[in-house]
Amino acid sequence: IQGNDELGLREFCTALYPGVVAEILEDMEPEEAWKVLKHAPASTQGEIFPFFDISFQVKLVELVGDKPLSRIIEEMSGDDRVDLLERMDPDHVETVLRLVAQAERSDIRKLLSYPEYSAGSIMTTEYASLPADISVKEALERLRVQAPSRETIYYIYITDEGRHLLGFLSLRKLILAKPTTRLEEIMQRDVICVRVDDDQEHVANEIARYDFIAIPVVDNQNRLVGIVTHDDAADVMQEEATEDAHLLGAVQPLEDGYVATPFFELAWKRGVWLVILLFAASMTAKVLQYFDPGDGGTWMVLFLPMVLASGGNAGSQSATLVIRALALHETDGRVSWIAWREIRIGALLGAILALISFIVAYLMIGIQASMVVTLTVFLVVTVGTLSGAMLPLGLKRLGMDPAFMSNPLIAALSDMLGVVIYYSTASATVQLFTTA
Amino acid sequence: IQGNDELGLREFCTALYPGVVAEILEDMEPEEAWKVLKHAPASTQGEIFPFFDISFQVKLVELVGDKPLSRIIEEMSGDDRVDLLERMDPDHVETVLRLVAQAERSDIRKLLSYPEYSAGSIMTTEYASLPADISVKEALERLRVQAPSRETIYYIYITDEGRHLLGFLSLRKLILAKPTTRLEEIMQRDVICVRVDDDQEHVANEIARYDFIAIPVVDNQNRLVGIVTHDDAADVMQEEATEDAHLLGAVQPLEDGYVATPFFELAWKRGVWLVILLFAASMTAKVLQYFDPGDGGTWMVLFLPMVLASGGNAGSQSATLVIRALALHETDGRVSWIAWREIRIGALLGAILALISFIVAYLMIGIQASMVVTLTVFLVVTVGTLSGAMLPLGLKRLGMDPAFMSNPLIAALSDMLGVVIYYSTASATVQLFTTA
């Protein structure tokens, strides 16, 4: 491939299924991928582009000149290009949009104006529609003209001159009907549709519930404004499942997935929750102090729940992220990469939590004791993070379900480890201070 | 509807979209639903049936006579009827199958023979296929004949006489092609397909990756044996996401969803994990004893992590179940039903865990102290279970994401509560024994 054989590269891009080409190119550096892709016609580029991960698309557009990029955007389907444009640098979007054909441009601007996570933001305007009073024969002829530019022609929507949605017809029914029949005789009149401002989760649920290939989207005057197709609905369902999994594991939901999210963003989205949970756990210390106002000897008990919770929470986070990434096939065969990343994140988060616990503990139990708590929190969080990430990977290698080692079990193991670290640190510190 | 107006009921079933009819009927008792449905023609019944929840289908077939049931099964599509038959009583299946037409019966037996969770178990044999050497015009004519009995005709597979998969053609491409073109000139030759023994999760991922409406399934001689359609792939993805969520929350995955699973099955699938986790936590008590061999005064510390973990784990379980059920719209508006169910399950699980902790604690710290641990575990598990279930419902009512109150935060709150219960129980017991 790297022989710069222009014709060969062009053929490589056009002969295979776009999703397969995208998969091969995504394993290369963006620069390399573009060197291959630039030889393909714009229409093929527009087909391949949406199959790239969104973060890979954003990297690629930086390399593509504005003129070829505007051509690619013209060729991409409505919902895919809006996904991309929403993630690009706004200045760059403006420059590129100026080069895009007028009709496409106003369509893009309209789709961009719908709120994120609404039906409008995931729909495409490239639906097939026909009037009600034509014959099946004429319908098939008109459909042939529309077909090349439509996302799907398998579902046909029947509208009046004002674009009001009157009925629905599947291509299957159209093909089975007599050529002279008029569409209004065979169309289904009660069309199940969604509103343009409906939540995307509702749209995905409706498509799943009725096993549709696509669902029509109407505005508040029942005018057809777009369709959402089954593949976009499936993406939404995956996104929502990932978001729920992340929230349950106490991670701010990641937009780009575990692998594509930059180090410090990942650390931030986990750290925020760990800090909140640390404060919640320090309240437990306060409650314990009320029941057991330690006089020198029992200060270790006060912080026992907090220390153990820190390790368990850190472990749950990394386990949740790795398990979800494995389910989405993001991380295939990158074990050492993950381990190294989690050690660094664990140490960073451990250091931050240790600092906060130092302050909390110092106010409650004085300097020497709080140093034990601080050191323990750092170690427990680092070890907890790493083992939470490694356990699912190990289970997968053993051929088991990575989710099997559930978060509570990770927390239980981390509890045991936490006790060992806590008491060992304490006795080491006591010895240190005694000898000093 | 209940006026027993036969014609009206028949029209109700046939005029609306099958998914909508199913939704309305599912809110009735199975007996009532069948009273309505029995007036519809078998073909409509076969269309409506798959939209019912599988557990509702199983209840319905008990009410339907064997003869009408065999007609419904003949009319259902291949994958849907296998789903149902797999869940029915085997004796009943045999009786009914004897009444099913010969051709359908052997198809059913073949599909039933594929292992669960394989591509074979979720595929349908009702695909559209054509030979390579016919013209587009002839292809469309043949497709009209095939159409009524095929799950989809939008994807057409090109096979030779030995059913070997040669190529693929979309109906869109067929409609756009010149009528005289031969199929082998326009078909795509590199067909992306899956093997009949591939895991269903792999199949779903392939369909999602390439945005297919269906994917062909071949045997090890590359012979086309079936297709898996996008809607079944979406179901698989939902199932897998639910299974992962349940495992992460330490619940044995439920096959029927939270609401449909019977009380004792649900208790068992949660109890098993809670007991394992209790033993894991009792190891922490052992470790603590090693570091801090309590002499009467410090026994409370030994069991502090175990007591707190029990409450947190029970809370995580119920929160995970309720959050997933909310995401799948299983539980709309059944708040008090859920609360009452979780109180009973919480009390049952609390009693079992309390009994085990009594034995564990008695061996380590003697009778009086272990009674405090036992009573606390019971209270903490019951309260933890109930609040874990109620928090997501409360968040939803406030318009927030139910998953937002993450499992670790529930555990943190339950920790605080656990400390209060533990020490209050202890001082109450001490007073009791002192006065006695």
Short mmCIF file of N, CA and C in Angstrom, two decimals, chain B residues 41 53 112 199 317 336 396 398:
data_model
loop_
_atom_site.label_atom_id
_atom_site.label_comp_id
_atom_site.label_asym_id
_atom_site.label_seq_id
_atom_site.Cartn_x
_atom_site.Cartn_y
_atom_site.Cartn_z
N PRO B 41 -57.14 -12.81 12.61
CA PRO B 41 -56.65 -13.93 11.81
C PRO B 41 -55.27 -14.38 12.28
N ASP B 53 -43.57 -9.16 25.49
CA ASP B 53 -42.49 -9.63 26.31
C ASP B 53 -42.50 -11.17 26.31
N LEU B 112 -33.83 -24.85 16.57
CA LEU B 112 -33.80 -25.18 18.00
C LEU B 112 -32.52 -25.92 18.38
N ASP B 199 -20.53 -16.27 18.39
CA ASP B 199 -21.29 -15.78 19.53
C ASP B 199 -22.24 -14.66 19.09
N GLN B 317 -26.98 -3.45 44.70
CA GLN B 317 -27.80 -4.40 43.95
C GLN B 317 -29.14 -3.81 43.57
N SER B 336 -44.69 2.26 44.29
CA SER B 336 -45.03 1.61 45.56
C SER B 336 -44.89 0.09 45.44
N LYS B 396 -35.37 10.28 39.40
CA LYS B 396 -36.12 10.36 38.16
C LYS B 396 -37.27 11.35 38.31
N LEU B 398 -37.37 13.85 40.14
CA LEU B 398 -36.83 15.21 40.14
C LEU B 398 -36.34 15.62 38.75
#
